[in-house]
PDB file of C-alpha atoms in Angstrom:
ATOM      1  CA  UNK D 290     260.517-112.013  66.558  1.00 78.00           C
ATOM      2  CA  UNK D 291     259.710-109.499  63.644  1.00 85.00           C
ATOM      3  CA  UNK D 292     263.749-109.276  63.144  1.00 86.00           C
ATOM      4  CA  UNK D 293     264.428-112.422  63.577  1.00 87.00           C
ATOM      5  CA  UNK D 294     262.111-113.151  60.459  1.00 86.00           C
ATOM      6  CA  UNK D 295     263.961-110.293  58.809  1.00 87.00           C
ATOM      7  CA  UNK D 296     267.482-111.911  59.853  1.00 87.00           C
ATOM      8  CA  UNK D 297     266.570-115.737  58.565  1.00 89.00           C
ATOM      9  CA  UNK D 298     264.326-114.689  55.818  1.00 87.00           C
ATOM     10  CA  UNK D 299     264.471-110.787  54.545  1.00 90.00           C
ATOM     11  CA  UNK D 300     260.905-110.289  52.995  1.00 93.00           C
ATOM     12  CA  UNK D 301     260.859-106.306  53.051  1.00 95.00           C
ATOM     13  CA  UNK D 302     257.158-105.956  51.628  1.00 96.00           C
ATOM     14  CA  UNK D 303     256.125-107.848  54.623  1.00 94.00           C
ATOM     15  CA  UNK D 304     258.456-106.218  57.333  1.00 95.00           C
ATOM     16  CA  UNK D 305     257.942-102.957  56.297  1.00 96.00           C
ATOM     17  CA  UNK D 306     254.381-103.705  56.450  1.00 96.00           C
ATOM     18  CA  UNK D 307     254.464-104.999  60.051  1.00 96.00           C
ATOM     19  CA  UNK D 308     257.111-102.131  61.168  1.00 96.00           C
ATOM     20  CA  UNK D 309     254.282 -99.596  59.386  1.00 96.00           C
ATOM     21  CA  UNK D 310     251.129-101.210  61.678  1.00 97.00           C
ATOM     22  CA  UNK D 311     253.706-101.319  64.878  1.00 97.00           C
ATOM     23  CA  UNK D 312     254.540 -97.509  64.078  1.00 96.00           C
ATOM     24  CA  UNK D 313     250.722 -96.625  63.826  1.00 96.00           C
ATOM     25  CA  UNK D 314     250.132 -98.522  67.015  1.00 97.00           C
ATOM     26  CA  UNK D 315     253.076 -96.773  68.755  1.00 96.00           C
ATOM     27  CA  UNK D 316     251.233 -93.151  67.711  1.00 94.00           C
ATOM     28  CA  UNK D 317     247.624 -93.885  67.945  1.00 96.00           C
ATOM     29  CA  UNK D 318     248.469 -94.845  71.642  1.00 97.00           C
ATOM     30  CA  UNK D 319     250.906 -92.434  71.858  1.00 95.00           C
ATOM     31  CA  UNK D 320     253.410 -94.609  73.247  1.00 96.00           C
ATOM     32  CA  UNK D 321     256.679 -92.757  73.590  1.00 97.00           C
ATOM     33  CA  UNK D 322     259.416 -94.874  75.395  1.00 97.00           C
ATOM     34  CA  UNK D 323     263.158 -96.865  74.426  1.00 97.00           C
ATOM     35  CA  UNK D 324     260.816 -99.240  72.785  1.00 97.00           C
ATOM     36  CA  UNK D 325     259.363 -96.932  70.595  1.00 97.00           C
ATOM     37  CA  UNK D 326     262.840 -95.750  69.380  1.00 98.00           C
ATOM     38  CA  UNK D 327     264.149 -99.020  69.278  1.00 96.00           C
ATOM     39  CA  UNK D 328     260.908 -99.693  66.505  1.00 97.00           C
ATOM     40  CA  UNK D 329     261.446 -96.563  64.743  1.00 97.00           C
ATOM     41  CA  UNK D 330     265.541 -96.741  64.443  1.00 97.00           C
ATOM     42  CA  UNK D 331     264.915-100.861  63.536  1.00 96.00           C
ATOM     43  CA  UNK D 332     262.539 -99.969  61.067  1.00 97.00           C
ATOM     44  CA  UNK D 333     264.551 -96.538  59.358  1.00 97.00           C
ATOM     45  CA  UNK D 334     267.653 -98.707  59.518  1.00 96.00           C
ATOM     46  CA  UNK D 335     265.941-101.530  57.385  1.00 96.00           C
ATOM     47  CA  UNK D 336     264.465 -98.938  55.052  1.00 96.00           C
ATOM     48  CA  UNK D 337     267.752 -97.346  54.508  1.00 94.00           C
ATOM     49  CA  UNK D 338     269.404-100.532  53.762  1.00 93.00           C
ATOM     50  CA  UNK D 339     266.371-101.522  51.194  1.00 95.00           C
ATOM     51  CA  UNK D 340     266.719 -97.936  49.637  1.00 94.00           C
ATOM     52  CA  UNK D 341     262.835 -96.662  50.887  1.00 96.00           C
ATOM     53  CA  UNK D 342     264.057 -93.225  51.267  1.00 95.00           C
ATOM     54  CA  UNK D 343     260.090 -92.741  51.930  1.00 95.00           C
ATOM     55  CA  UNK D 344     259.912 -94.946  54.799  1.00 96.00           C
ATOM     56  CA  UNK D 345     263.216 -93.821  55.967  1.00 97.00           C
ATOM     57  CA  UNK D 346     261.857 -90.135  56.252  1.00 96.00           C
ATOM     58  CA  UNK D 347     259.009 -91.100  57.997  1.00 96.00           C
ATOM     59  CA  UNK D 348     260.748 -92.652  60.615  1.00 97.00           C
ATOM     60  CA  UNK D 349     263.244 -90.301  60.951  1.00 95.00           C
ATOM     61  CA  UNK D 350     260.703 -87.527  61.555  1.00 95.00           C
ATOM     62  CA  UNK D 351     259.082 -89.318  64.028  1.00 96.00           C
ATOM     63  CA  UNK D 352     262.534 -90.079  66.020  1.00 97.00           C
ATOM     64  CA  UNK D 353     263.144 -86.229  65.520  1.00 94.00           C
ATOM     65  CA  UNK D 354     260.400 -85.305  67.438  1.00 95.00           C
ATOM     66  CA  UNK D 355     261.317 -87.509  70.279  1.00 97.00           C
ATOM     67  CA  UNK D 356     264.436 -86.971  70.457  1.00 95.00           C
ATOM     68  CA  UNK D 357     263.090 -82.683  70.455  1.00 92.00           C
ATOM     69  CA  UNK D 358     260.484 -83.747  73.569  1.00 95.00           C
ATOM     70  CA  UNK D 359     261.763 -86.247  75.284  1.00 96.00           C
ATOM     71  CA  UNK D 360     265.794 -85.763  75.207  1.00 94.00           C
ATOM     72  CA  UNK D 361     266.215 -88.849  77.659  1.00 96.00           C
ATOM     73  CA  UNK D 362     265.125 -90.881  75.296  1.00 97.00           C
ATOM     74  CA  UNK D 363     267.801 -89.395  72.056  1.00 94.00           C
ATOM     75  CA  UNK D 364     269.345 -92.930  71.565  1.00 91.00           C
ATOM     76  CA  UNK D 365     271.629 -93.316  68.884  1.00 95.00           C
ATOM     77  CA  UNK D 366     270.665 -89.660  67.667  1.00 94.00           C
ATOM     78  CA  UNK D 367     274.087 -89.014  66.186  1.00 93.00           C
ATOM     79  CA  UNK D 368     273.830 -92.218  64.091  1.00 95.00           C
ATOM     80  CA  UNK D 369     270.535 -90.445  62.653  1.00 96.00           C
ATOM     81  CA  UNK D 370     271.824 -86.685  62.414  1.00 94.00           C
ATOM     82  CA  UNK D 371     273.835 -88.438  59.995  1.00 95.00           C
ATOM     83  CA  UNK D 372     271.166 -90.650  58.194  1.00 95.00           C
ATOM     84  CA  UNK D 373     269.322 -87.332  57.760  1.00 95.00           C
ATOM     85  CA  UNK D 374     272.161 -85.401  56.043  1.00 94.00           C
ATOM     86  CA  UNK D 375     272.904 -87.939  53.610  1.00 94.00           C
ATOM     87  CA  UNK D 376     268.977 -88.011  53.035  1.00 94.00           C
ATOM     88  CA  UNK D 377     268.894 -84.400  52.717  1.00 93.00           C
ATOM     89  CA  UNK D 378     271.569 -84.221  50.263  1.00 92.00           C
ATOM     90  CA  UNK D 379     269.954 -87.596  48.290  1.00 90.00           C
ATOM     91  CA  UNK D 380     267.204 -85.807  47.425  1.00 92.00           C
ATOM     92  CA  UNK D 381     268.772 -82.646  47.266  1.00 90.00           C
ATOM     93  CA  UNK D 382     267.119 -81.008  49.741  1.00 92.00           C
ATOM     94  CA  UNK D 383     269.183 -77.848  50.345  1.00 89.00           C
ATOM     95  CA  UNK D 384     267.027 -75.590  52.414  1.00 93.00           C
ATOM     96  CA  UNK D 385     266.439 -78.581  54.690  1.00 92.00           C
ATOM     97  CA  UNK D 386     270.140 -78.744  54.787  1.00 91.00           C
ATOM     98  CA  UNK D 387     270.602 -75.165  55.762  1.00 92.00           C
ATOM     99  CA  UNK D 388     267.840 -75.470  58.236  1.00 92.00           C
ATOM    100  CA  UNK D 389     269.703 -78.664  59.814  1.00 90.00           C
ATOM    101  CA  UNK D 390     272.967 -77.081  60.074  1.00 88.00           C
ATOM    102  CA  UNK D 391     271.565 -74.112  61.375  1.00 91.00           C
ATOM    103  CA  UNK D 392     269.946 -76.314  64.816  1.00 87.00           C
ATOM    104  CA  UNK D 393     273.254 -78.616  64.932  1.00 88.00           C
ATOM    105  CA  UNK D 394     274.856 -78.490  68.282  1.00 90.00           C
ATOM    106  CA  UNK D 395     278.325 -78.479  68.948  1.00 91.00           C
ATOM    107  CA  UNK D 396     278.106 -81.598  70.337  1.00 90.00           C
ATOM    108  CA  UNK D 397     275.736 -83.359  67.013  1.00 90.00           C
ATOM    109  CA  UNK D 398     278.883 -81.384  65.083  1.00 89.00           C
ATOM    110  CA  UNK D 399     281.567 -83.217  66.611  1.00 92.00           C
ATOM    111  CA  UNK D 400     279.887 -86.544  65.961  1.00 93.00           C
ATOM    112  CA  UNK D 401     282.057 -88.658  63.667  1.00 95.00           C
ATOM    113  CA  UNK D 402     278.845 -89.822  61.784  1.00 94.00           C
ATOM    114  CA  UNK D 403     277.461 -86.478  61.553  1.00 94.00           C
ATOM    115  CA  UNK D 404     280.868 -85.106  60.141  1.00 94.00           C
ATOM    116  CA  UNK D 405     281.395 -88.146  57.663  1.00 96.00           C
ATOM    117  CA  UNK D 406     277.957 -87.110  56.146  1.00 94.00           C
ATOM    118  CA  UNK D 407     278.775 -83.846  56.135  1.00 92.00           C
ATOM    119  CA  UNK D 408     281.675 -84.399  54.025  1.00 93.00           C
ATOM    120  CA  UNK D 409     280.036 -86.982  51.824  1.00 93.00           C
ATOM    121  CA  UNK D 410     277.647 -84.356  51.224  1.00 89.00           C
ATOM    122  CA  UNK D 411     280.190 -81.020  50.448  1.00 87.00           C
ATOM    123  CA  UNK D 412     282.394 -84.174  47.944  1.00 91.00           C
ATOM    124  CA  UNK D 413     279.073 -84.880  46.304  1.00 84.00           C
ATOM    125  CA  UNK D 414     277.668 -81.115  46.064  1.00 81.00           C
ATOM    126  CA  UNK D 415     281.060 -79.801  44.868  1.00 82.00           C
ATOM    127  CA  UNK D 416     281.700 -82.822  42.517  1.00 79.00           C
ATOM    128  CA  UNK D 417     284.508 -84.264  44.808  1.00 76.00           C
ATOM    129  CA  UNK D 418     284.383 -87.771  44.562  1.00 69.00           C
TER     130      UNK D 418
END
């Protein structure tokens, strides 16, 4: 329902703020299941496509630790590997890049997203673009 509203009529201040009660729901009740990804990569999408770097990070930390505890559940973590590079390097977050790079798999390494932001980010950082 909440993206159909998005989809007809995009009102961010008013989806963010119903993704943001949804999210608090999801961890006061410490609900950790596809639907709770589904909420948090929905919402971190949105916020990525509005610009809310803030709101992106937040749900990206939260699908982090999910995807950490619960690997069953790592949906679509390539696609936000990726996200979180290109965040990293937006706010030029190097030791956070180091640290990321440092955790990669081989497999999160081979991931045409991840690799794309990768290279987005060493263009950018050496003035390549």
């Amino acid at each position: 329902m909440l993206l159909d509203k998005w989809a007809k009529q995009p009102n961010y201040k008013y989806t963010n703020d119903q993704f943001k009660s949804l999210r608090q729901d999801l961890r006061v009740q410490n609900i950790v299941n596809e639907f709770a990804v589904e909420a948090y990569q929905t919402h971190g999408r949105i916020a990525v496509e509005i610009g809310d770097l803030s709101e992106f990070n937040q749900c990206q930390t939260q699908l982090q630790e999910i995807y950490d505890t619960k690997p069953h559940l790592a949906i679509n973590k390539d696609e936000f590997l990726a996200y979180k590079v290109l965040y990293l390097s937006a706010t030029n977050n190097n030791s956070g890049l180091v640290k990321i790079l440092k955790i990669l798999s081989t497999k999160d390494r081979e991931s045409k997203g991840v690799q794309f932001a990768l290279s987005v980010h060493f263009a950018v950082n050496n003035g390549d673009f």
